[in-house]
CSV table of C-alpha atoms in Angstrom, one decimal:
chain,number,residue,atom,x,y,z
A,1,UNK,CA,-22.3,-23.7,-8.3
A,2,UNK,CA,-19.6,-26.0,-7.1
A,3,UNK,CA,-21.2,-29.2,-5.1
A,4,UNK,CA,-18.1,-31.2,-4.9
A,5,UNK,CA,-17.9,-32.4,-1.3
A,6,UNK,CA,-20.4,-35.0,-0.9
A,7,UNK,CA,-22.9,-34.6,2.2
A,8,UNK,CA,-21.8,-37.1,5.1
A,9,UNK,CA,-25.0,-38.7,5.6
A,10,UNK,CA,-27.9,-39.5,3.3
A,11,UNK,CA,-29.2,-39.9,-0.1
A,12,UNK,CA,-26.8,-38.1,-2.6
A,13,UNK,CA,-30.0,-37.7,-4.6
A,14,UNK,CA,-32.3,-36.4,-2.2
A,15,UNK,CA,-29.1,-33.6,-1.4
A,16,UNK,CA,-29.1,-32.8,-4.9
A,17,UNK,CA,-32.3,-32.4,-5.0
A,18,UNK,CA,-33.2,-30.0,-1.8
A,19,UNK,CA,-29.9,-27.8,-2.2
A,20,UNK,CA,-31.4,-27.3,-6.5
A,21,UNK,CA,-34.8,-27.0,-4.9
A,22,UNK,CA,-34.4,-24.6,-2.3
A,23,UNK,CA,-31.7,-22.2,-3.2
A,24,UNK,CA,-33.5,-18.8,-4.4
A,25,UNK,CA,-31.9,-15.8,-6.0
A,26,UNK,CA,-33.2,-12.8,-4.4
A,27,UNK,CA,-32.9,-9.6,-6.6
A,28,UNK,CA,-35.0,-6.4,-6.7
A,29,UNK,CA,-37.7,-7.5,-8.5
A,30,UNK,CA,-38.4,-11.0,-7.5
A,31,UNK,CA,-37.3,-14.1,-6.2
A,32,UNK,CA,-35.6,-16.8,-8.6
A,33,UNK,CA,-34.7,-20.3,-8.2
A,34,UNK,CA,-31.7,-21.3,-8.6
A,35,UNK,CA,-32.0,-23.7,-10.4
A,36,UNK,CA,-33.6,-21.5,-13.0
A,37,UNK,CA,-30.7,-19.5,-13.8
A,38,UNK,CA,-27.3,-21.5,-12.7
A,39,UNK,CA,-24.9,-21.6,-15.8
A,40,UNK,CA,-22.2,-23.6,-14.5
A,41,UNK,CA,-22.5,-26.9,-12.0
A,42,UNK,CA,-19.3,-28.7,-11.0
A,43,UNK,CA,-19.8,-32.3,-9.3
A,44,UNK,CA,-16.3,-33.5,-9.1
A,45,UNK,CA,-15.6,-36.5,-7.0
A,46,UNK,CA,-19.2,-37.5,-6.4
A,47,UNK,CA,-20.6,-40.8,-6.7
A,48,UNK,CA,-23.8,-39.4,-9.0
A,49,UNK,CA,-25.2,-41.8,-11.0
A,50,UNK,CA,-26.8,-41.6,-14.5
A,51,UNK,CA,-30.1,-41.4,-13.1
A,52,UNK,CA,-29.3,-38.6,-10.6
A,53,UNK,CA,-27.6,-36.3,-13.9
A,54,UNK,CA,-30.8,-36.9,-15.9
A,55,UNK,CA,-33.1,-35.2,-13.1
A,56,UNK,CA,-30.4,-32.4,-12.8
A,57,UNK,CA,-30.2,-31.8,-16.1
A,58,UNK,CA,-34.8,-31.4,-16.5
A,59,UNK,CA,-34.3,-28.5,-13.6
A,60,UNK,CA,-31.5,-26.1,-15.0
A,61,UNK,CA,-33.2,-25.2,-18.4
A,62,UNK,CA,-29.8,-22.6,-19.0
A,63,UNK,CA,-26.9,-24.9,-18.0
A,64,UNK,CA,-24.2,-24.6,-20.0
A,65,UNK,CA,-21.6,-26.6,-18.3
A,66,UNK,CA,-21.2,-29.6,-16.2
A,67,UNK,CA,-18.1,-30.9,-14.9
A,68,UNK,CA,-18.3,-34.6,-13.7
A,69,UNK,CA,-14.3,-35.3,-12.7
A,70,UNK,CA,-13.5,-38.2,-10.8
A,71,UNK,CA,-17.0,-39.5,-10.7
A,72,UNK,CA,-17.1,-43.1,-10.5
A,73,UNK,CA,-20.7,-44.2,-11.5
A,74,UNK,CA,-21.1,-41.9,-14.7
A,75,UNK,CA,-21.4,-44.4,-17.3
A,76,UNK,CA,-22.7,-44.6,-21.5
A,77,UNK,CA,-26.4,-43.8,-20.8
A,78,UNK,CA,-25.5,-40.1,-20.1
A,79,UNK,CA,-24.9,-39.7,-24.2
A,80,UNK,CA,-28.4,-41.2,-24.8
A,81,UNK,CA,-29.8,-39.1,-22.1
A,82,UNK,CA,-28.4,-35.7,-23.2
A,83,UNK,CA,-30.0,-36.2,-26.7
A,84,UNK,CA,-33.5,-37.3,-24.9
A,85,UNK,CA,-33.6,-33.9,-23.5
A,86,UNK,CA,-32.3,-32.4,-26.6
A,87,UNK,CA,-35.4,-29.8,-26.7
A,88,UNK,CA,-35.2,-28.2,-23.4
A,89,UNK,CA,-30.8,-28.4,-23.3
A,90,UNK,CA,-28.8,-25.5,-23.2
A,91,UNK,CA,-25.8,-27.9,-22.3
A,92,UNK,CA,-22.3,-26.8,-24.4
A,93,UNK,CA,-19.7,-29.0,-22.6
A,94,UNK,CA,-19.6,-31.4,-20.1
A,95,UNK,CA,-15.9,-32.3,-18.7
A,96,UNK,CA,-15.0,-36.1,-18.0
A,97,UNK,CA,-11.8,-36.3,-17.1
A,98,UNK,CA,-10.9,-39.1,-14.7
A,99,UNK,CA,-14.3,-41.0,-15.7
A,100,UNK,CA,-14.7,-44.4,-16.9
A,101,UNK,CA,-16.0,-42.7,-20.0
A,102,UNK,CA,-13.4,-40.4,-21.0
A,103,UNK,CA,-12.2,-42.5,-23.4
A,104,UNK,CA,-15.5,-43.2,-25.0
A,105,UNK,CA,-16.6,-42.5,-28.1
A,106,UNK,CA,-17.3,-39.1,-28.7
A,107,UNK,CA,-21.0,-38.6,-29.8
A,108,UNK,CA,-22.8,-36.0,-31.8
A,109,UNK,CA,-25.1,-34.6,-29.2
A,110,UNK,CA,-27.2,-31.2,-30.0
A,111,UNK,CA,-28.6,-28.8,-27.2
A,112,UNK,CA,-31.9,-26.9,-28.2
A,113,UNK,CA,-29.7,-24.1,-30.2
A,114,UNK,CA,-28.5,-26.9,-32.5
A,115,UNK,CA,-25.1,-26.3,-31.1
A,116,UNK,CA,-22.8,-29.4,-30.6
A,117,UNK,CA,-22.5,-30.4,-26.9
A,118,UNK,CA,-18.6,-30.9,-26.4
A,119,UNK,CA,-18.1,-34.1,-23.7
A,120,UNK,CA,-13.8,-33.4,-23.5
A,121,UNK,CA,-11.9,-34.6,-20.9
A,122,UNK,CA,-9.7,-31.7,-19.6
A,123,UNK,CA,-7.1,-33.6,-18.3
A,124,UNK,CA,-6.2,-34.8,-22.4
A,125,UNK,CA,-5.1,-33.2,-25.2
A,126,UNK,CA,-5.6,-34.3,-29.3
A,127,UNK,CA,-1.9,-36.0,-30.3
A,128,UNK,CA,0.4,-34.5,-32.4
A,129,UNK,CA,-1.1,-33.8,-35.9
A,130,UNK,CA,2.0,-35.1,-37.8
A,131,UNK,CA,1.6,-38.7,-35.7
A,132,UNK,CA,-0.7,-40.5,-38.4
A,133,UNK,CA,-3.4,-43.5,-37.6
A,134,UNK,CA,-0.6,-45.8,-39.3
A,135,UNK,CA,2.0,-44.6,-37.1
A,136,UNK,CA,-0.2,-45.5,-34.3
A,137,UNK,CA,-1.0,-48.7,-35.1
A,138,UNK,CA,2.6,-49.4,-36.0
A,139,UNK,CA,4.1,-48.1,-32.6
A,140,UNK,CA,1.4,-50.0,-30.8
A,141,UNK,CA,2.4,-52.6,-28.2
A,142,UNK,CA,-0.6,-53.5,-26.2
A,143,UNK,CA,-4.4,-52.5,-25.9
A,144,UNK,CA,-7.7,-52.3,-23.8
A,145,UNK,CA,-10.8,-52.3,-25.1
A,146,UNK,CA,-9.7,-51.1,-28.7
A,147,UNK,CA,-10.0,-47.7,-26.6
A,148,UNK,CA,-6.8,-47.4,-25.6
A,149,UNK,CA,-3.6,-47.6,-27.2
A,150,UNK,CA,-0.4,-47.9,-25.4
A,151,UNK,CA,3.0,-47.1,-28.0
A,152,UNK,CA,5.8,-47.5,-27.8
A,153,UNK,CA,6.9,-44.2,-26.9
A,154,UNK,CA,11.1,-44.7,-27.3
A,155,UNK,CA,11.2,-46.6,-30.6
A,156,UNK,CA,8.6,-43.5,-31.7
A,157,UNK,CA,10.8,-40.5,-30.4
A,158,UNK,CA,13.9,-42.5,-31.6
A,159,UNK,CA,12.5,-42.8,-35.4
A,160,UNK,CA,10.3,-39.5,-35.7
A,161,UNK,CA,11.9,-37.1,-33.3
A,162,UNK,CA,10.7,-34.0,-35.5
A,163,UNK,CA,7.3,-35.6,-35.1
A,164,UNK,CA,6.7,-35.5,-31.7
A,165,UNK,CA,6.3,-32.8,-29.1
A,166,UNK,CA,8.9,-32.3,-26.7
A,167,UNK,CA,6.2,-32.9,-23.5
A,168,UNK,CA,6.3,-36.3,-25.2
A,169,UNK,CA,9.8,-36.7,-24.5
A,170,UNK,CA,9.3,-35.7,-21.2
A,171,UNK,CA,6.5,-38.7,-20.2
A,172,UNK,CA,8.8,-40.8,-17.6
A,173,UNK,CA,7.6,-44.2,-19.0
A,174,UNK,CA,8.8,-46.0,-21.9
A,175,UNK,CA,5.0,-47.1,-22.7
A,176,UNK,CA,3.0,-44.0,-23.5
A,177,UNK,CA,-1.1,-44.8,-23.6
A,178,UNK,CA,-3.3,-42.8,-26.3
A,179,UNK,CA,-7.2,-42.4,-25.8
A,180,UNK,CA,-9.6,-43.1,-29.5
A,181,UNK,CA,-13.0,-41.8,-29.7
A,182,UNK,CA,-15.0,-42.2,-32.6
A,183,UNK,CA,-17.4,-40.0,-33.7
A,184,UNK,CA,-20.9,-41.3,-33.4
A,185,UNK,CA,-24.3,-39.8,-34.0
A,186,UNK,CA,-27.8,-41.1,-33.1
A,187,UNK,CA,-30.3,-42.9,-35.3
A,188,UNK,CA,-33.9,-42.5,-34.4
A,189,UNK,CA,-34.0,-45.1,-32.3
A,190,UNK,CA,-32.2,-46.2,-29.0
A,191,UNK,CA,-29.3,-47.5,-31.0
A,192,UNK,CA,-26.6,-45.6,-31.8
A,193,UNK,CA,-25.1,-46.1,-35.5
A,194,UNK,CA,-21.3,-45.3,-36.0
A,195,UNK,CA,-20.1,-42.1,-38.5
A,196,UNK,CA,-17.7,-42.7,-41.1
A,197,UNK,CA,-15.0,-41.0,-39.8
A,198,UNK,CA,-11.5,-41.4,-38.6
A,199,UNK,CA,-10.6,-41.7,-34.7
A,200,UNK,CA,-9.4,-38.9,-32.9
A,201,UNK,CA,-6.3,-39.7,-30.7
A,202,UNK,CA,-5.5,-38.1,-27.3
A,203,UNK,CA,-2.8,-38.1,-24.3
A,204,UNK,CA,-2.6,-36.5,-21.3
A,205,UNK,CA,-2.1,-32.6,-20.7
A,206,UNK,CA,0.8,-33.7,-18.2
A,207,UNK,CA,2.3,-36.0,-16.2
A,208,UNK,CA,0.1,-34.3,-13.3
A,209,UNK,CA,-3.3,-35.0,-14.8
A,210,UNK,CA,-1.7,-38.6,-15.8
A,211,UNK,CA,-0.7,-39.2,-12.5
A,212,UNK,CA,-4.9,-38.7,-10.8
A,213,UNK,CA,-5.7,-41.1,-14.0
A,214,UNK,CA,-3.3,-43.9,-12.8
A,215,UNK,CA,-3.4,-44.2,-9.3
A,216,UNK,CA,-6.6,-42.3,-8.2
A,217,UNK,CA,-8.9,-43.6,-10.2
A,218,UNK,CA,-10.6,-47.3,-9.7
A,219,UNK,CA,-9.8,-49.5,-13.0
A,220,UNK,CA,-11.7,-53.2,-14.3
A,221,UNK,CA,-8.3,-56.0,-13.1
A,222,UNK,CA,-7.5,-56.2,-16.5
A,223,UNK,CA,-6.8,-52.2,-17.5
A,224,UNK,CA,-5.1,-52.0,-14.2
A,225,UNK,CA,-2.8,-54.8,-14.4
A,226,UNK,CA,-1.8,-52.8,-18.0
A,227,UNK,CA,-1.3,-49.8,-16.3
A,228,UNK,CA,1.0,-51.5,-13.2
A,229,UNK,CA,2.9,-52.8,-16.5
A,230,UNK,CA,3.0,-49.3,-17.6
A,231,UNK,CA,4.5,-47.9,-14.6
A,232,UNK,CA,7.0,-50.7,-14.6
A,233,UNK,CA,8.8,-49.7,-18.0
A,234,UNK,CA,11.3,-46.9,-17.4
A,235,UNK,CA,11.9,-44.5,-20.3
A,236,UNK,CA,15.2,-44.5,-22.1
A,237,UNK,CA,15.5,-41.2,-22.1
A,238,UNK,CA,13.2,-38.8,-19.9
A,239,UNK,CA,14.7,-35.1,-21.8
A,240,UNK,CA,13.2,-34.5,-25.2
A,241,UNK,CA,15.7,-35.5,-28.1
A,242,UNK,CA,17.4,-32.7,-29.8
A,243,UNK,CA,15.6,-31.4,-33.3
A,244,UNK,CA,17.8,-30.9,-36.6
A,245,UNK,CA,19.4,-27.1,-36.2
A,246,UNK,CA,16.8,-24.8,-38.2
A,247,UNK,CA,18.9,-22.6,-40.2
A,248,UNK,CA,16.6,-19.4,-39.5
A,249,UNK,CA,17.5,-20.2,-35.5
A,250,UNK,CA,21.4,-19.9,-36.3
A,251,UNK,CA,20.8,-16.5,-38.4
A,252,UNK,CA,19.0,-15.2,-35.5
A,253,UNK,CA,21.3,-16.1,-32.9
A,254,UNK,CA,24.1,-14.2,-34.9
A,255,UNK,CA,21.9,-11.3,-34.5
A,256,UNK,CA,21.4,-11.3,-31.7
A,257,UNK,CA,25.0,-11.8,-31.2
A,258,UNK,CA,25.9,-9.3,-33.2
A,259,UNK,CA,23.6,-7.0,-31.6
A,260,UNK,CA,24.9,-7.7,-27.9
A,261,UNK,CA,28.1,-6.9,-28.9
A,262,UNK,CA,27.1,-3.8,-30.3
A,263,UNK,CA,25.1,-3.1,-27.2
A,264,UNK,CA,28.3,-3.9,-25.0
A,265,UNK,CA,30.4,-1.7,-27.3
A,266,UNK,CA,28.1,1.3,-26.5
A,267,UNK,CA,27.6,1.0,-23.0
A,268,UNK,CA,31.7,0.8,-22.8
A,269,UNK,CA,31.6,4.1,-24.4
A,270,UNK,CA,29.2,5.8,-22.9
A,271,UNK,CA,30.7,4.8,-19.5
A,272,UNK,CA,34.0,6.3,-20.7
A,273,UNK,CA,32.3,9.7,-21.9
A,274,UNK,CA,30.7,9.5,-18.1
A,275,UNK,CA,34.0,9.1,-16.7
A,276,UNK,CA,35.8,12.0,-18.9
A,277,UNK,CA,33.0,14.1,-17.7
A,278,UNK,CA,33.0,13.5,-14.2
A,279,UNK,CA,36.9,14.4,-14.5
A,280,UNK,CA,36.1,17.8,-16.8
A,281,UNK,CA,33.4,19.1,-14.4
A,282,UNK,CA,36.1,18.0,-11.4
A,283,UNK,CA,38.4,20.3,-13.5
A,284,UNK,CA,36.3,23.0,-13.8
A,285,UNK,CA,35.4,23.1,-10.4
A,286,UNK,CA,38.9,23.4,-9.0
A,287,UNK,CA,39.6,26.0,-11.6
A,288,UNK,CA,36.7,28.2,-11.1
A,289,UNK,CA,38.1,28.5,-7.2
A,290,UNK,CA,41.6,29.5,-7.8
A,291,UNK,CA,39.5,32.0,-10.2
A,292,UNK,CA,37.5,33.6,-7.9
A,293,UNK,CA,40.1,33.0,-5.1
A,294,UNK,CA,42.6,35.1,-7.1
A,295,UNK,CA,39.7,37.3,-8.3
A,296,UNK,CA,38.9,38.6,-4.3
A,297,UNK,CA,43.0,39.1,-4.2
A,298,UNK,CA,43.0,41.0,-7.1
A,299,UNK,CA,39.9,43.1,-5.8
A,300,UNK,CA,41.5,43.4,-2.6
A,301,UNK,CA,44.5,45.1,-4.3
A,302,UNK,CA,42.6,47.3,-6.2
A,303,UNK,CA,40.7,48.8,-3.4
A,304,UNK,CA,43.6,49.2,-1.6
A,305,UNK,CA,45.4,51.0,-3.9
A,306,UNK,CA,42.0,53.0,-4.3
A,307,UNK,CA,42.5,54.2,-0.9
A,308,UNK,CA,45.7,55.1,-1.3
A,309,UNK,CA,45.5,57.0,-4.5
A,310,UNK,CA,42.4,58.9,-2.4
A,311,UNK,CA,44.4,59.2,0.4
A,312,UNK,CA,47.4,61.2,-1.9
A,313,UNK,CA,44.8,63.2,-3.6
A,314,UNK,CA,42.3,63.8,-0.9
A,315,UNK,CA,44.9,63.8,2.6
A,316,UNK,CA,43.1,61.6,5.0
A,317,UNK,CA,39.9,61.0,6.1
A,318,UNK,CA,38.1,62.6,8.5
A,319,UNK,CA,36.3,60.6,11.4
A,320,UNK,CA,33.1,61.5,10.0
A,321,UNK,CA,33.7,60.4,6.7
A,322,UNK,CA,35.1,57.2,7.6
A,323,UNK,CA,32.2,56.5,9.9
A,324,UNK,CA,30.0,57.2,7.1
A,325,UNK,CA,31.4,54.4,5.2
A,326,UNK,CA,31.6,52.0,7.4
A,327,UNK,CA,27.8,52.5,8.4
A,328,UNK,CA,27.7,52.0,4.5
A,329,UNK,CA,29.5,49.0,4.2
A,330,UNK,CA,27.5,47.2,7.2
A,331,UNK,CA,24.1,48.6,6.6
A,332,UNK,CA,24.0,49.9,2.9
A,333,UNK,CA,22.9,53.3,4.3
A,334,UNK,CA,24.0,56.3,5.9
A,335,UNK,CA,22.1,59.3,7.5
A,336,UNK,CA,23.7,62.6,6.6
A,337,UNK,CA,22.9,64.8,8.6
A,338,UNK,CA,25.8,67.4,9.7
A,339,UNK,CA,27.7,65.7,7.4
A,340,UNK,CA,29.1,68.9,6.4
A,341,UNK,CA,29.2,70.9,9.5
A,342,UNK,CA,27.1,74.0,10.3
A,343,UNK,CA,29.9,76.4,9.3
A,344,UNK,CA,30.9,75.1,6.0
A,345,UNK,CA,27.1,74.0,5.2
A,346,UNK,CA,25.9,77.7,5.7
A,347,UNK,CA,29.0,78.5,3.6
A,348,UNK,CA,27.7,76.5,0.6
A,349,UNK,CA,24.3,78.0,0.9
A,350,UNK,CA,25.0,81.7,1.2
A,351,UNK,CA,27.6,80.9,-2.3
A,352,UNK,CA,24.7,78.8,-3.9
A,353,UNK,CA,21.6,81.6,-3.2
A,354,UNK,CA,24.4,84.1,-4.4
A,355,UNK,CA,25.0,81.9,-8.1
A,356,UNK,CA,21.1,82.0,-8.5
A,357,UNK,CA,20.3,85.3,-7.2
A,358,UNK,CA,22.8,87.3,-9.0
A,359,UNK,CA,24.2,85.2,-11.1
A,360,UNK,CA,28.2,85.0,-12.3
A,361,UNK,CA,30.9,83.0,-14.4
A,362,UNK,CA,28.4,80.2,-13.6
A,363,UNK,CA,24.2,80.9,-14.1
A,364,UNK,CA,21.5,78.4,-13.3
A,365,UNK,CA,19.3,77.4,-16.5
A,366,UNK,CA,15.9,76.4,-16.2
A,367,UNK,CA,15.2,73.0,-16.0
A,368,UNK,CA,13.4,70.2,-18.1
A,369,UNK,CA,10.1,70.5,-16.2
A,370,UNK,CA,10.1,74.2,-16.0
A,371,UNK,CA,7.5,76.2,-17.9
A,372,UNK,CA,5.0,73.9,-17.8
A,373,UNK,CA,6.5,71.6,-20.9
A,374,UNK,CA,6.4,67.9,-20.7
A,375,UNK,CA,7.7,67.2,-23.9
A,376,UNK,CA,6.4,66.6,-27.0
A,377,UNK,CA,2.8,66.5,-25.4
A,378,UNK,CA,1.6,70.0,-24.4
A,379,UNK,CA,-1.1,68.6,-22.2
A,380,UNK,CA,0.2,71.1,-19.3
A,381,UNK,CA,-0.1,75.0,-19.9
A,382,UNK,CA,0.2,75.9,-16.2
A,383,UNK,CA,3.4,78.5,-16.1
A,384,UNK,CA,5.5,76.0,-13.9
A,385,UNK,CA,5.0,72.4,-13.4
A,386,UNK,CA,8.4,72.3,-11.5
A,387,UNK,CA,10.3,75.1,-11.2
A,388,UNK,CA,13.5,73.3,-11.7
A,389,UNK,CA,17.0,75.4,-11.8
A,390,UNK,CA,20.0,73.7,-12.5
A,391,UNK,CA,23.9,74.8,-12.2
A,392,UNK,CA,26.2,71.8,-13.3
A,393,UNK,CA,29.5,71.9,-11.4
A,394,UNK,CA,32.6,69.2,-10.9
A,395,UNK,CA,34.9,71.6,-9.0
A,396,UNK,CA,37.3,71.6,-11.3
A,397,UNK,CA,36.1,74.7,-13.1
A,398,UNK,CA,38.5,77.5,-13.1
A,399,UNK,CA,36.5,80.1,-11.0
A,400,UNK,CA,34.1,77.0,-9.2
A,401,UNK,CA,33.5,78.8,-5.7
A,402,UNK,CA,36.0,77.1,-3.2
A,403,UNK,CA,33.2,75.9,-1.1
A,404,UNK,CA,31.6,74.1,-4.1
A,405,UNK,CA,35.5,72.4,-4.9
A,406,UNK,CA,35.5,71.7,-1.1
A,407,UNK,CA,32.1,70.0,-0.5
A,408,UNK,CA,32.4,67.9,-4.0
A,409,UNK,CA,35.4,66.6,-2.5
A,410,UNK,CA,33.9,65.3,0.6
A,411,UNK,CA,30.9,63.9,-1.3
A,412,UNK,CA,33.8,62.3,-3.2
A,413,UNK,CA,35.4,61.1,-0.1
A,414,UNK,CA,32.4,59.4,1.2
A,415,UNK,CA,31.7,57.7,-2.5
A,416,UNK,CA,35.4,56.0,-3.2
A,417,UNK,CA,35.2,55.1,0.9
A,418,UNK,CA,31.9,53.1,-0.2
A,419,UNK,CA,33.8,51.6,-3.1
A,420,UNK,CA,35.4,48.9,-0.8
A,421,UNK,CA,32.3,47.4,-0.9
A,422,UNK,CA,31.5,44.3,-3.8
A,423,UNK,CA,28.6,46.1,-5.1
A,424,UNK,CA,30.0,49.1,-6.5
A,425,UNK,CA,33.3,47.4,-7.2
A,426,UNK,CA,31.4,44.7,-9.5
């Protein structure tokens, strides 16, 4: 639940208050407060007191997180107050960034799972690991309330530059503050008694967060006067300093070198091969049609000297038989009838029932199909299943009935007329 705009009118409190009080959770079952089951509360910006987070915190049994940014009246008693309520807490972390307590000690508060409630501010971060507590106190040029440190952030970068973290070179101000916070547990009574332990040091995430620290936030005259002095000293040098030249960098770089060249080298030939290709197919194109262009002349001359060999041997055609074929060239079929005439097509007949009835230099022989044989498989015994008779003739057989000679060479005629055509010619 995020209650960050404070109500225009009225108790803060009392808003608190209602708006925890009256909100309900409606689901299938029942009704729930609110209050009951909210996880996560933010209160940014307003001016709640210490007071007003200790009743908040006896209604939410399962809060988990708290963020107080920017409020100005959260002071020291909210430690001791967290650890009062210890046995009904389900608090983990509670932000306090831009508070007048985010540089305060950090205490050793438990929630009722015996878990460590985290009080961080967001807008820091822990200093650089490799920048010791004696580095810090030898870098330091002015303080506030032994809570923070303000180093000398040049003269540090300048003598450790491996040390420091480049956002560090980046902070626009030759004075650079750093937040302590001990670590501090609670004795059984109100007091609180100091662990033996080293300060932790932060800075800021970023020049951004620093920014709503410095001029958005209300500081005691004597921290602010420390911070204007801040502001006034102008870094040296804003861009990080250069770090010694790791020798794993330089053998990476010459791979990488090494394989951008190789990379390059490829796509050079690649592009080449693409070109010769292009060209070859280009090639093969223009070749393939003078083929075929020369192919249709040579297939032109063939057919006509076809014709002309047919029209030596044959005479030329008759009207019928060149009709035929060009009905056959246009349509791929021809209707026959009286393609022979009556006269010489009763001719033909009266010679072929003659060769079959009486025989002659030429007899008919039974067929494949006649007396009822199919092969290997005598499923058949009827006496005929066809009764097929066949007489094999080319008209070129020495006594070959000249009718026969006559009609083969018309059916010949027609069939060298239809070879014109690219079908029978392929």
């Amino acid at each position: 639940m995020t209650l960050s705009h404070a109500p225009p009118t009225g108790r803060l409190d009392r808003f608190l208050n209602s708006v925890l009080s009256r909100l309900v959770h409606h689901d299938v079952l029942d009704q729930i407060p609110v209050k009951s089951i909210m996880k996560t509360l933010v209160l940014d910006g307003l001016p709640v007191t210490d007071r007003d987070l200790w009743g908040i915190l006896r209604q939410t049994p399962a809060l988990t997180k708290i963020s107080l940014v920017g409020c100005p009246n959260v002071t020291f008693h909210l430690f001791p107050i967290c650890q009062s309520l210890q046995s009904t807490l389900s608090l983990e972390q509670v932000d306090l960034y831009l508070t007048f307590v985010q540089h305060a000690s950090m205490m050793t508060v438990h929630n009722k799972f015996q878990k460590v409630v985290a009080f961080t501010p967001s807008g820091l971060v822990p200093l650089s690991h490799e920048i010791t507590r004696a580095m810090i106190t030898q870098y330091t040029v002015d303080s506030w309330s032994n809570r923070i440190r303000f180093l000398d952030k040049d003269q540090l970068v300048e003598d450790h530059p491996t040390m420091c973290p480049e956002e560090l070179g980046a902070w626009p101000f030759s004075s650079l503050p750093v937040f302590e916070s001990h670590t501090l547990s609670f004795s059984g009574s109100a007091y609180l008694t100091p662990l033996a332990s080293s300060p932790a040091a932060y800075t800021f995430k970023s020049f951004a967060h620093a920014s709503r620290f410095v001029y958005e936030l209300y500081h005691p005259s004597c921290l602010a006067t420390k911070l204007r002095s801040m502001t006034m000293s102008v870094t040296k040098s804003i861009l990080p300093r250069p770090k010694p030249i790791d020798p794993l960098d330089v053998q990476a770089q010459q791979v990488l070198a090494s394989l951008h060249a190789w990379k390059v080298s490829l796509q050079d030939q690649v592009d080449e091969l693409t070109v010769a290709v292009d060209r070859a197919k280009h090639e093969h194109h223009v070749a393939l049609a003078d083929y075929n262009h020369a192919e249709r002349q040579r297939q032109e001359v063939e057919k006509a000297a076809n014709r002309a060999v047919l029209a030596l041997s044959l005479g030329q055609p008759s009207d019928a038989i060149a009709a035929l074929g060009a009905t056959l060239e246009m349509n791929q079929f021809a209707v026959l009838d009286a393609f022979l005439g009556h006269a010489m097509a009763f001719a033909l007949f009266e010679t072929l029932d003659n060769l079959h009835t009486y025989g002659g230099p030429y007899s008919f022989e039974r067929g494949v199909l006649a007396g009822g044989k199919t092969g290997r498989n005598l499923r058949y015994q009827k006496p005929s299943v066809r009764g097929d008779d066949v007489l094999w003739l080319d008209g070129t057989e020495p006594e070959c009935p000249p009718i026969v000679s006559q009609t083969l060479r018309q059916l010949d005629r027609l069939i060298i007329e239809r070879l014109a055509t690219d079908e029978l010619t392929a």
